[in-house]
Coordinates of N, CA and C in Angstrom, one line a residue:
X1 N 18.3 -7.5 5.3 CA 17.9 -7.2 3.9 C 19.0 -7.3 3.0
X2 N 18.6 -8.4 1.7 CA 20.1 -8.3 1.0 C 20.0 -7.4 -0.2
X3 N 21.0 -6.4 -0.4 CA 20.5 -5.5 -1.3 C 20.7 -5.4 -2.8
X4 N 19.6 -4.9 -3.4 CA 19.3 -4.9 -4.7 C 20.8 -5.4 -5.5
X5 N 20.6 -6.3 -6.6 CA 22.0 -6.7 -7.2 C 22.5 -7.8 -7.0
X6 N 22.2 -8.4 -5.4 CA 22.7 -9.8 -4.7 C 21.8 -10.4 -4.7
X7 N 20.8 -9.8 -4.6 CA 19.4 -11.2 -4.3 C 19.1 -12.2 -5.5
X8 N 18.9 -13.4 -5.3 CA 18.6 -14.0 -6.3 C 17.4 -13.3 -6.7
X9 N 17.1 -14.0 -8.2 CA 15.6 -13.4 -9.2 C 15.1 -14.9 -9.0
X10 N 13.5 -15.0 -8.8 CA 12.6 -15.6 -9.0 C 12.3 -15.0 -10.5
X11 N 11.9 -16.5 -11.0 CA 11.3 -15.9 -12.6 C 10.0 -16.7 -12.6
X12 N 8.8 -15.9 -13.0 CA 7.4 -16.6 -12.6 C 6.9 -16.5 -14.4
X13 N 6.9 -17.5 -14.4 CA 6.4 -17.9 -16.2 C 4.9 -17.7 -16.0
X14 N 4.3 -16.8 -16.8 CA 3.2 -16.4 -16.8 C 2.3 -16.2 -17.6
X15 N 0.9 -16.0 -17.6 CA 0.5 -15.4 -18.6 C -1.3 -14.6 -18.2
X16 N -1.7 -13.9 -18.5 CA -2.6 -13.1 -17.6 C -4.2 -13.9 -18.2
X17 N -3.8 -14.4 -19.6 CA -5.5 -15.1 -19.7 C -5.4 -16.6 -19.4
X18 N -4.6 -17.8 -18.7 CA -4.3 -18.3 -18.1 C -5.1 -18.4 -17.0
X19 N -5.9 -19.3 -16.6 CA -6.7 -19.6 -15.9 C -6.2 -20.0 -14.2
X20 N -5.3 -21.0 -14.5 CA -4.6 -21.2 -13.9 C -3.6 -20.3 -13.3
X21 N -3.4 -19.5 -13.6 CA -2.4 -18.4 -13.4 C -3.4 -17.3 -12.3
X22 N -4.6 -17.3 -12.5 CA -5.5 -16.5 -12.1 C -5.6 -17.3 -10.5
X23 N -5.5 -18.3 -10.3 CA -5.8 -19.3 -9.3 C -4.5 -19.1 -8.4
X24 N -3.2 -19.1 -8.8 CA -2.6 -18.7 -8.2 C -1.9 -17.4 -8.0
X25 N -3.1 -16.3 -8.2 CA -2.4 -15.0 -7.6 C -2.4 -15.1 -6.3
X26 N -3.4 -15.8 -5.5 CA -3.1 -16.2 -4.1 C -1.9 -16.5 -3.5
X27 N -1.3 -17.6 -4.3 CA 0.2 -18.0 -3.7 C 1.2 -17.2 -4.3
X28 N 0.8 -16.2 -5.4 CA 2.2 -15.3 -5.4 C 1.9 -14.2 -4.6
X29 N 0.9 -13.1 -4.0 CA 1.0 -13.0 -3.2 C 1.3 -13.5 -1.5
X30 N 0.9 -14.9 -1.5 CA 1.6 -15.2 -0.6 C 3.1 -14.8 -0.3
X31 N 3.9 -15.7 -1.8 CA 5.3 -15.5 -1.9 C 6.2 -14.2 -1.5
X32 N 5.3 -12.8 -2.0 CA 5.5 -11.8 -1.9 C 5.8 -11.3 -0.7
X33 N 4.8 -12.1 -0.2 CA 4.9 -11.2 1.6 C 5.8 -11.9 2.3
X34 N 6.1 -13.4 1.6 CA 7.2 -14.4 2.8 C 8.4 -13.4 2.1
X35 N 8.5 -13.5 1.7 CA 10.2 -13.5 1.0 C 10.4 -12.0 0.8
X36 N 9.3 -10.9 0.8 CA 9.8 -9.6 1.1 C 11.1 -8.8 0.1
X37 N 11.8 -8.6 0.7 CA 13.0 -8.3 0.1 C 13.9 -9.1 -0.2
X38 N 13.6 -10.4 -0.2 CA 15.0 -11.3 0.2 C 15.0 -12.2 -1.5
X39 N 14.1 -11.6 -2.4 CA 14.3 -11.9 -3.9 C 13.6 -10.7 -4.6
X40 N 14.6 -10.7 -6.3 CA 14.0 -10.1 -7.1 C 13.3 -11.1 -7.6
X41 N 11.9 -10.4 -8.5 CA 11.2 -10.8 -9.3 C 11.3 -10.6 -10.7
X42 N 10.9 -11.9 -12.0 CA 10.7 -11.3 -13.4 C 10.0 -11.8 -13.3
X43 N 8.9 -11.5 -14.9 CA 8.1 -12.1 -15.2 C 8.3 -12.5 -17.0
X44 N 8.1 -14.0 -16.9 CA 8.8 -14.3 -18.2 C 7.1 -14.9 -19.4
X45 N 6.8 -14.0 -20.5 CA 5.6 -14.4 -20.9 C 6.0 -15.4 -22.5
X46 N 5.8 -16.3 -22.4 CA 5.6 -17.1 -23.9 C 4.5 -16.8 -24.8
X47 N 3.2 -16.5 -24.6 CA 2.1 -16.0 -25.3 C 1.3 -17.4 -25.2
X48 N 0.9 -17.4 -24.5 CA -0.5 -18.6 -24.3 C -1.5 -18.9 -25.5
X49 N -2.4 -17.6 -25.9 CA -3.2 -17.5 -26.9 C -2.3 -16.8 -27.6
X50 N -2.0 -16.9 -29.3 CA -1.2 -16.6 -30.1 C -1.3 -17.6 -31.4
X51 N -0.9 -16.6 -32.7 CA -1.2 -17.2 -33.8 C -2.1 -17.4 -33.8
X52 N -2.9 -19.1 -34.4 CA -3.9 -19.7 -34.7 C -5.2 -19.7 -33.5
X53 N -4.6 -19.5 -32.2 CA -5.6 -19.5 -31.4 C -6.4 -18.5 -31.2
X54 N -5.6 -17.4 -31.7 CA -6.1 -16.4 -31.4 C -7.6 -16.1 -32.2
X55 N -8.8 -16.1 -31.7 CA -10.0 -16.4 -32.1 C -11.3 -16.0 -31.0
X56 N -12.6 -15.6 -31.3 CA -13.6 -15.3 -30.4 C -13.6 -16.2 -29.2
X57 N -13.4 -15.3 -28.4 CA -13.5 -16.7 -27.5 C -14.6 -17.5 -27.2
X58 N -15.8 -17.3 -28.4 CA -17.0 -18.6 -28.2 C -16.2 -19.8 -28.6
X59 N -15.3 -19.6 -29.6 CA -14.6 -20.8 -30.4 C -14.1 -21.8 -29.3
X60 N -13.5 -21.1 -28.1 CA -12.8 -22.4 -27.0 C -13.8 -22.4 -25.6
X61 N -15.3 -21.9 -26.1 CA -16.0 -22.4 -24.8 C -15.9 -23.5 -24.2
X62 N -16.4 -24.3 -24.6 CA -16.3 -25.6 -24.3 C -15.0 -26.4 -23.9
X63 N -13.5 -25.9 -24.6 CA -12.8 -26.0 -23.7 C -12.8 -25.6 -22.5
X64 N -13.1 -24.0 -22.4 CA -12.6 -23.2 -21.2 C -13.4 -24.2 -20.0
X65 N -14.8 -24.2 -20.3 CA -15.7 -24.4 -18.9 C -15.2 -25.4 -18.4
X66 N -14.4 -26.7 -19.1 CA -14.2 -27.8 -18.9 C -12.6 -27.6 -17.9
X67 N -11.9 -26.2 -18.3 CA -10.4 -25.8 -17.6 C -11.1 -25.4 -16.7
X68 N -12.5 -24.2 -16.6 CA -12.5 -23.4 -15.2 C -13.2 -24.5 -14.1
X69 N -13.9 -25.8 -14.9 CA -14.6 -26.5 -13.7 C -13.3 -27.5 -13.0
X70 N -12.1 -27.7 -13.5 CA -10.8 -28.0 -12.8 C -10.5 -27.4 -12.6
X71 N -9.8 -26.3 -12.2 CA -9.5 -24.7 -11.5 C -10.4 -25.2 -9.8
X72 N -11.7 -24.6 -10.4 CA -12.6 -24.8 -9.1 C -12.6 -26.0 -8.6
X73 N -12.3 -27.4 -8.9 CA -12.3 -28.2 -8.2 C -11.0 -28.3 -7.5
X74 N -10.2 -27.9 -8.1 CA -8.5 -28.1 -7.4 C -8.4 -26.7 -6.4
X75 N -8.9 -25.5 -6.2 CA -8.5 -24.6 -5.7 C -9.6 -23.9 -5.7
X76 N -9.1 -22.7 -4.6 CA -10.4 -21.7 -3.9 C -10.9 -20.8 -4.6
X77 N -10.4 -20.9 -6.1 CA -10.4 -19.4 -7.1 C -11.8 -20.0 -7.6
X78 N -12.3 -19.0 -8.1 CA -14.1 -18.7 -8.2 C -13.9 -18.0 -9.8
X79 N -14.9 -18.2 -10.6 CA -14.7 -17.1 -11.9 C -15.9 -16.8 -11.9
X80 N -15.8 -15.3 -11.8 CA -17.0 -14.8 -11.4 C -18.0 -14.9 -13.0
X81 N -18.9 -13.9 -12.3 CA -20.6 -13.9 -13.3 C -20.4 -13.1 -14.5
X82 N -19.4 -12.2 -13.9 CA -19.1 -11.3 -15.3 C -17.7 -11.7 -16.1
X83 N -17.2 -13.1 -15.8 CA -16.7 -13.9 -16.7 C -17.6 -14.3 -17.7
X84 N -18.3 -15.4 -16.8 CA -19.0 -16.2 -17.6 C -19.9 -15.0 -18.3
X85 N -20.6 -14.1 -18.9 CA -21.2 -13.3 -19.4 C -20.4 -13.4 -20.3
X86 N -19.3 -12.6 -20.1 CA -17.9 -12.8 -21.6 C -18.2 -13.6 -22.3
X87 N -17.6 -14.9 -21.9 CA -18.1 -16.4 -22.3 C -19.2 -16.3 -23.1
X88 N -20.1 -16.0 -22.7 CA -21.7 -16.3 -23.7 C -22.1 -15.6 -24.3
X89 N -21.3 -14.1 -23.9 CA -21.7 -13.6 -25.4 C -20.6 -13.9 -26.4
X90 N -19.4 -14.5 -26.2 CA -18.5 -14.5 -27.0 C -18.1 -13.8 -28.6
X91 N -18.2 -13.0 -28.1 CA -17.6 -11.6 -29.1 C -16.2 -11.4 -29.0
X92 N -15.6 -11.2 -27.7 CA -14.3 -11.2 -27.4 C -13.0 -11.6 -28.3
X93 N -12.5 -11.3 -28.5 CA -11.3 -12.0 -29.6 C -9.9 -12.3 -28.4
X94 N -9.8 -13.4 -28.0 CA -9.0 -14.2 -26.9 C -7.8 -13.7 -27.7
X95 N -6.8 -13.1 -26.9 CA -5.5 -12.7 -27.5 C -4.6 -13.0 -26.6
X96 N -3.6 -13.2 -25.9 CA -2.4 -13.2 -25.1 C -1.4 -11.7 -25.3
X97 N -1.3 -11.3 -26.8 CA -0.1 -10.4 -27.1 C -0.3 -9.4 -26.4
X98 N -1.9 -8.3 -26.3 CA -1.8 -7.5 -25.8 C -1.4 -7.1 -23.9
X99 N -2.2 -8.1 -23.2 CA -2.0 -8.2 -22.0 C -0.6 -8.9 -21.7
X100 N 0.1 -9.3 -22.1 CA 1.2 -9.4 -22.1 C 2.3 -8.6 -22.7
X101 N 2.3 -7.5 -23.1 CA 2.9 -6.7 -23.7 C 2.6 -5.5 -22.9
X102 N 1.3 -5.3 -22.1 CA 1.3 -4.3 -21.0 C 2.0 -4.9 -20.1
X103 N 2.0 -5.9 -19.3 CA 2.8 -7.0 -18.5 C 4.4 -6.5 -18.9
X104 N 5.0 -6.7 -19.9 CA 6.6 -6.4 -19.8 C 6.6 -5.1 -20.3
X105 N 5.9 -4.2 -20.2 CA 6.0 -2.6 -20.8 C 6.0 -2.5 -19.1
X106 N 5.5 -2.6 -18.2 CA 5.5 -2.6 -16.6 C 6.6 -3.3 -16.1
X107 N 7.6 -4.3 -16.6 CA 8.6 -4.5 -16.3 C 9.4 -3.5 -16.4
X108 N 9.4 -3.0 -18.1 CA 11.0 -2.7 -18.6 C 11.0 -1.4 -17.7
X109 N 9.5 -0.5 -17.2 CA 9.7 0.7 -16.9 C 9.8 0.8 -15.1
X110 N 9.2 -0.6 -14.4 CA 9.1 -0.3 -13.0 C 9.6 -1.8 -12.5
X111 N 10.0 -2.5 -12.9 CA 10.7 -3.7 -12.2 C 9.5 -5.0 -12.4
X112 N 10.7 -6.1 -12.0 CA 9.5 -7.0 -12.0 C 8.2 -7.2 -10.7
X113 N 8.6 -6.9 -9.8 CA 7.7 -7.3 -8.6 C 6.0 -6.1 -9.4
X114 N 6.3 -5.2 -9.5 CA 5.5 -4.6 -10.4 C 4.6 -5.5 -11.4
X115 N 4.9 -5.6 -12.4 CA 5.0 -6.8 -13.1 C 4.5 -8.0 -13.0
X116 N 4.5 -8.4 -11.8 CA 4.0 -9.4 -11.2 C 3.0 -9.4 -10.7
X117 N 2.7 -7.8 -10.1 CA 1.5 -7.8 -9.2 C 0.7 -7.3 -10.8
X118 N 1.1 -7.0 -11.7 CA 0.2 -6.1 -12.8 C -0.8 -7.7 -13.3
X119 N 0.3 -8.4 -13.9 CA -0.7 -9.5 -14.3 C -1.1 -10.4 -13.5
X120 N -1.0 -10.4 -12.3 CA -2.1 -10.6 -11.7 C -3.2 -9.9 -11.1
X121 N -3.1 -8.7 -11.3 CA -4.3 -8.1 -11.6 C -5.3 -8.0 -12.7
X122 N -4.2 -8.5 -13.9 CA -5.3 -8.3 -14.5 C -6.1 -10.2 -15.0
X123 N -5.3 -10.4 -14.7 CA -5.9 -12.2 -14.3 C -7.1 -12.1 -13.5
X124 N -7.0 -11.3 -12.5 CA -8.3 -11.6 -11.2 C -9.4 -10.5 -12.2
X125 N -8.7 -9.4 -12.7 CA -9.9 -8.5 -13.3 C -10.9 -9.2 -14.6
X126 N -10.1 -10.3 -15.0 CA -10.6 -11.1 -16.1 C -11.6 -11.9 -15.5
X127 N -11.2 -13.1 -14.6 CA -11.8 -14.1 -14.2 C -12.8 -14.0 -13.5
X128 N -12.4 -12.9 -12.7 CA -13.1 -12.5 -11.5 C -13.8 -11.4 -11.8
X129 N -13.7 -10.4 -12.6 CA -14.6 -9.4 -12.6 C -15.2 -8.9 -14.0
X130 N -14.8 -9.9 -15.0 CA -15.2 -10.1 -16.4 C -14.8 -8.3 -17.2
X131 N -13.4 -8.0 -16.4 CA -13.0 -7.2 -17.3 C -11.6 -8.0 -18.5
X132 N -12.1 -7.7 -19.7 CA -11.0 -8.4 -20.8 C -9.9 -7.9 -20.8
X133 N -8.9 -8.2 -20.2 CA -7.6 -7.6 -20.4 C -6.5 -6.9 -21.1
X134 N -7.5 -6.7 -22.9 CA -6.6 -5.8 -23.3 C -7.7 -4.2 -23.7
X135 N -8.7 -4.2 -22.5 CA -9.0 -2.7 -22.6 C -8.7 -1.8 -22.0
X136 N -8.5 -0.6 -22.4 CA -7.7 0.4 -21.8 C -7.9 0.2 -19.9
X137 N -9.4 0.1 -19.6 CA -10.1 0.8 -18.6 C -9.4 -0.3 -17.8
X138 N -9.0 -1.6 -18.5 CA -8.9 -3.0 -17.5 C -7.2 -2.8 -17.1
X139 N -6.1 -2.1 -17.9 CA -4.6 -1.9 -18.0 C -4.9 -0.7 -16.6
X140 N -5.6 0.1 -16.9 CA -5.7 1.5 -15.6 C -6.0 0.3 -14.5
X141 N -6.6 -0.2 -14.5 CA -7.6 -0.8 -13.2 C -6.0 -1.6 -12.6
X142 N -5.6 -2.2 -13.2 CA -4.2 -3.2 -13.1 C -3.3 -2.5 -12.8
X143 N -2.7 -1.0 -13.5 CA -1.8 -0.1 -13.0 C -2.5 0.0 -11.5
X144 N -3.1 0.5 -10.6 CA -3.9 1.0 -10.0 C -3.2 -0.3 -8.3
X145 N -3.6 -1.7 -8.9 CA -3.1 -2.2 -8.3 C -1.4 -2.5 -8.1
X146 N -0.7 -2.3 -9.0 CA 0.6 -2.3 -9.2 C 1.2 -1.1 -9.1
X147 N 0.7 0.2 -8.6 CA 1.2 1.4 -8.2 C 1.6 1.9 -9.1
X148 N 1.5 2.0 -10.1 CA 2.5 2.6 -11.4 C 1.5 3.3 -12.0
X149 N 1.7 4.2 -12.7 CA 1.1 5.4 -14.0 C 0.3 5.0 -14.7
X150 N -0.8 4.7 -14.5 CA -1.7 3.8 -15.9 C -1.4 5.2 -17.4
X151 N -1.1 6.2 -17.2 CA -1.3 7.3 -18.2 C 0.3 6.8 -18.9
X152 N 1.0 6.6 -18.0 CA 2.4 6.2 -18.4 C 2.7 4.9 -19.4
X153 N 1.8 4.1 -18.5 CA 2.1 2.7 -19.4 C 1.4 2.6 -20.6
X154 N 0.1 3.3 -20.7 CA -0.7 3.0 -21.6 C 0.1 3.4 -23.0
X155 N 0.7 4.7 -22.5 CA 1.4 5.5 -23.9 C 2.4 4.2 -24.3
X156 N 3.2 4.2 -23.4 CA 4.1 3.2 -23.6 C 3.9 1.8 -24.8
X157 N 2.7 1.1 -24.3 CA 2.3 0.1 -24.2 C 1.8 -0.6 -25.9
X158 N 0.9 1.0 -26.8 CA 0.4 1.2 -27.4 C 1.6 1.4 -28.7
X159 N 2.3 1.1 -29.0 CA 3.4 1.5 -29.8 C 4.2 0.3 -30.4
X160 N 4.8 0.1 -31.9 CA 5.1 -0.4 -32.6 C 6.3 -1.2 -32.0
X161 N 7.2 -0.4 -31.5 CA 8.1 -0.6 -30.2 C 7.9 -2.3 -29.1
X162 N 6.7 -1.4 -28.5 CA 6.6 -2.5 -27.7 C 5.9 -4.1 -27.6
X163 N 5.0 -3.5 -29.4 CA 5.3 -5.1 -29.9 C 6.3 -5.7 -30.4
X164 N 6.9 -5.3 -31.1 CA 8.1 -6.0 -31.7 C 9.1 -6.5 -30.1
X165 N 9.0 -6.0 -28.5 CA 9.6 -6.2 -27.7 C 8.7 -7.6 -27.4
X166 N 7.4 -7.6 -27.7 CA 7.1 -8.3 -27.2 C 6.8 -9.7 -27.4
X167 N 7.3 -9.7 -29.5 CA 7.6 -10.9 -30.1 C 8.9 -11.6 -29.6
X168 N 9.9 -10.5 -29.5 CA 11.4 -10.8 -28.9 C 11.1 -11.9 -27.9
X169 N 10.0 -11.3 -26.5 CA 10.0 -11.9 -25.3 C 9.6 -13.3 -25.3
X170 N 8.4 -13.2 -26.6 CA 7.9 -14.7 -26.4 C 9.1 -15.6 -26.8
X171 N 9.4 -15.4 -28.0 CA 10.4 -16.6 -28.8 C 11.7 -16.8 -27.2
X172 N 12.0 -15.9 -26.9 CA 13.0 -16.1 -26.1 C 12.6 -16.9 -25.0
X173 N 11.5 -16.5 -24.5 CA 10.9 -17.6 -23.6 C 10.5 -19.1 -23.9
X174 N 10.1 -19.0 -25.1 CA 9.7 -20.8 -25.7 C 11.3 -21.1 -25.8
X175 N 12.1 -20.8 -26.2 CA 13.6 -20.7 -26.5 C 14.3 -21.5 -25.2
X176 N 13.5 -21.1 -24.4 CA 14.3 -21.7 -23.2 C 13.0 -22.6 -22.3
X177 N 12.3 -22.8 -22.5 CA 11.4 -24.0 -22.5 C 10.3 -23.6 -21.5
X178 N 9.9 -22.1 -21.4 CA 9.5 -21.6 -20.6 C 7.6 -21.6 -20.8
X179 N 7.3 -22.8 -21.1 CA 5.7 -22.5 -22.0 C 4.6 -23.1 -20.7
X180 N 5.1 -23.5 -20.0 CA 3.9 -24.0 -18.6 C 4.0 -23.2 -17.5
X181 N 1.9 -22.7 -17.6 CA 1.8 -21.8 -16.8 C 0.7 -21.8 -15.7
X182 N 1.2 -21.9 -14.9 CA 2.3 -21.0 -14.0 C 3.7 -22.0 -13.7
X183 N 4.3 -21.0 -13.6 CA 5.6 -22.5 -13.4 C 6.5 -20.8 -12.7
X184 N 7.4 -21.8 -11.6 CA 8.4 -20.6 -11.1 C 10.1 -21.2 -11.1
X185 N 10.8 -20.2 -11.4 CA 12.4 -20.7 -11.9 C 12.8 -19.6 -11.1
X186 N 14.5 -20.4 -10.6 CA 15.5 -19.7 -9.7 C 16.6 -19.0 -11.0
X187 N 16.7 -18.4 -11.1 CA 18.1 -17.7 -12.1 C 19.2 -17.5 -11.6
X188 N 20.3 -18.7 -12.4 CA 21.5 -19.2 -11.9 C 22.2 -18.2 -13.0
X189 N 22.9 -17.0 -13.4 CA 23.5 -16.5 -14.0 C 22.5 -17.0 -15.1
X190 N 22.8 -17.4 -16.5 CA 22.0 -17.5 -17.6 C 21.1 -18.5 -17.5
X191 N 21.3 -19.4 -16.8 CA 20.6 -20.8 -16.2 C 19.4 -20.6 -15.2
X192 N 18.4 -21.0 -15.8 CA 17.2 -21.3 -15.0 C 17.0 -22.3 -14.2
X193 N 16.8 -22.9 -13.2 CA 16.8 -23.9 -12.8 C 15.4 -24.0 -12.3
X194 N 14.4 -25.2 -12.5 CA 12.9 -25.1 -12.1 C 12.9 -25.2 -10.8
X195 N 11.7 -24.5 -9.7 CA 11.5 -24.7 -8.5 C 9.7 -25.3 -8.5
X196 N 9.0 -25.1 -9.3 CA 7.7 -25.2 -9.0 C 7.3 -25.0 -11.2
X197 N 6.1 -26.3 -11.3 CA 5.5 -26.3 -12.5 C 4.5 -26.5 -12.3
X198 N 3.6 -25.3 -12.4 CA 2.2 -25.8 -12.8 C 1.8 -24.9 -11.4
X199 N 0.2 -25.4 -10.9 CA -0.6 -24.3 -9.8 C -0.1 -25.3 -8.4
X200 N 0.3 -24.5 -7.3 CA 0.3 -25.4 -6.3 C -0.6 -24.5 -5.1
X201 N -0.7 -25.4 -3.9 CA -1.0 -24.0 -2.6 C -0.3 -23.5 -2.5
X202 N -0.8 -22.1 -1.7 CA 0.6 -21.4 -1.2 C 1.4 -21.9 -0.5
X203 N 1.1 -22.8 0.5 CA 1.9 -23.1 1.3 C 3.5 -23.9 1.0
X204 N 2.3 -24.9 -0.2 CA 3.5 -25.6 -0.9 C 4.3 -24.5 -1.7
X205 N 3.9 -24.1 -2.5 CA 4.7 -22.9 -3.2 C 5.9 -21.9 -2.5
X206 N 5.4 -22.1 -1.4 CA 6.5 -21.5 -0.4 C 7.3 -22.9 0.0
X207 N 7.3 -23.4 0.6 CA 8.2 -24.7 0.7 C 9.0 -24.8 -0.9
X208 N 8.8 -24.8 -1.7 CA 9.6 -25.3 -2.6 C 10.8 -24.0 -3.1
X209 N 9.9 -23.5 -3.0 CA 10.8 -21.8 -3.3 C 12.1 -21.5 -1.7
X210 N 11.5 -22.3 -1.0 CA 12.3 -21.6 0.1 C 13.4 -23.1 0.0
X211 N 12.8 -24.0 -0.2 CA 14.2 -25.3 -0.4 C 15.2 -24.8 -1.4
X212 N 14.3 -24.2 -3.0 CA 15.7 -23.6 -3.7 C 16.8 -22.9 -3.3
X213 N 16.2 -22.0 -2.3 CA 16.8 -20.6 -2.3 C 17.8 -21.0 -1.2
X214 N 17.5 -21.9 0.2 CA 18.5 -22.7 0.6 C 19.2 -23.2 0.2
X215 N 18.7 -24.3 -1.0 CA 20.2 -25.4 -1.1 C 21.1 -24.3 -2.4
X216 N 20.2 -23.4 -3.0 CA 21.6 -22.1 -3.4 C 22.8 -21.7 -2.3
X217 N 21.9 -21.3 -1.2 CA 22.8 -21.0 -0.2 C 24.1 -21.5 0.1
X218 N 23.4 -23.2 0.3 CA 24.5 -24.2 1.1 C 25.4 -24.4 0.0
X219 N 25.1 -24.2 -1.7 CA 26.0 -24.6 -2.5 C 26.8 -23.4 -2.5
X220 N 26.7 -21.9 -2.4 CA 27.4 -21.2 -2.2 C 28.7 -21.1 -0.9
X221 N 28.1 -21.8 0.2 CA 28.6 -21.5 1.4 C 29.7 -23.0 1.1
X222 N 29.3 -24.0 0.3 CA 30.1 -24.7 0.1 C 31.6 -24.5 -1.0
X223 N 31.0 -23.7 -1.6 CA 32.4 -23.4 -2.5 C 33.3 -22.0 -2.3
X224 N 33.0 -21.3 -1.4 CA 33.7 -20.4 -0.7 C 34.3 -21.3 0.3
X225 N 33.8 -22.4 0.9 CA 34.4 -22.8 2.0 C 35.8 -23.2 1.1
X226 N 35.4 -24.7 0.2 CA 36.5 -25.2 -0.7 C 37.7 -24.7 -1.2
X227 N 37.1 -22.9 -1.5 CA 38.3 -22.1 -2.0 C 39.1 -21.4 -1.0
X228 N 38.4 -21.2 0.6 CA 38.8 -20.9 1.3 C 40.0 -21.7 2.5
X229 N 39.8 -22.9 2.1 CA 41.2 -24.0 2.8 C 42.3 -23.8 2.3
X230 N 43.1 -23.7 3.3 CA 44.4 -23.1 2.8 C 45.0 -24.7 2.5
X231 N 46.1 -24.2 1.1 CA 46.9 -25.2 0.8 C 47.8 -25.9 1.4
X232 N 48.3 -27.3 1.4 CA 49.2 -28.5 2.4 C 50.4 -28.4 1.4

């Protein structure tokens, strides 16, 4: 076990109304259980729906069905009945800020692996169980799976504070070119370096994550060796 402080960070560029994102809580779960202790996690959000998009979601039906019938043809993820109900009655007002701003309010207070598991919870509660992600009942339901205080984060969550944290988060993330989701990055000191863009299997998703975190290794083990040969 390498302990907290040494482990590299995985950074999983995210976003919870993200379709795609929803498809792969499988493979970050997966990730989760390969790699155990042997990485920290962040979760880095840019805001998906934001500004101009932000609109009923009848407005991008016809997009969406045309994203969820690719979803379903590329992978095992299903959107359930009480999705599509959302969808048609489209009332909903499609937002990114809020569910993403309970997403890094669950960071700043319990870590990222937290964090990780939160928005994808509430990705699967969306897709899968046609709960909309920024109602109270859907943040408890998501604490619930992520072990944390839904009484805690909600207070948190709900405050002038942690929007303005949460404008910070996005710009900072487009800032650094963090806008395709799902996409996963190794954190080299300030430097991100890409391991995976876009949805893959788990399987693959683990193969590529575990090649980074190797050839980190070998470059490490290579420059201790270099500084460690004694002078002629």
């Amino acid at each position: 076990m390498v302990e907290p402080g040494m482990r590299p960070t995985l950074v999983y560029a995210a976003d919870p109304l993200c379709g795609w994102c929803f498809a792969f809580v499988e493979g970050i779960a997966h990730l989760r259980s390969e790699l155990a202790d042997e990485v920290d996690w962040e979760v880095a959000c840019g805001g998906l729906v934001t500004g101009a998009r932000v609109a009923p979601i009848a407005d991008a039906a016809d997009y969406l069905r045309t994203g969820m019938r690719a979803v379903e043809a590329r992978t095992s993820a299903r959107f359930g009945a009480a999705f599509w109900a959302v969808l048609e009655d489209g009332r909903w007002v499609s937002n990114s800020e809020p569910a993403c701003r309970a997403t890094l309010t669950v960071q700043d207070r319990h870590g990222g692996a937290a964090a990780v598991d939160f928005a994808g919870a509430l990705a699967t509660g969306f897709y899968a169980e046609g709960r909309v992600p920024d109602a109270p009942e859907s943040l408890r339901a998501a604490a619930r799976v992520a072990h944390v205080a839904a009484d805690e984060i909600l207070e948190a969550w709900d405050t002038d504070a942690a929007r303005e944290r949460t404008q910070r988060a996005f710009a900072s993330a487009r800032s650094r070119g963090l806008s395709s989701y799902p996409s996963l990055f190794l954190r080299a000191g300030a430097k991100l370096e890409p391991v995976l863009r876009g949805w893959a299997p788990p399987d693959r998703a683990y193969l590529e994550v575990r090649r980074a975190l190797d050839e980190r290794i070998d470059s490490r083990v290579g420059q201790i060796g270099r500084f460690a040969r004694p002078k002629k």
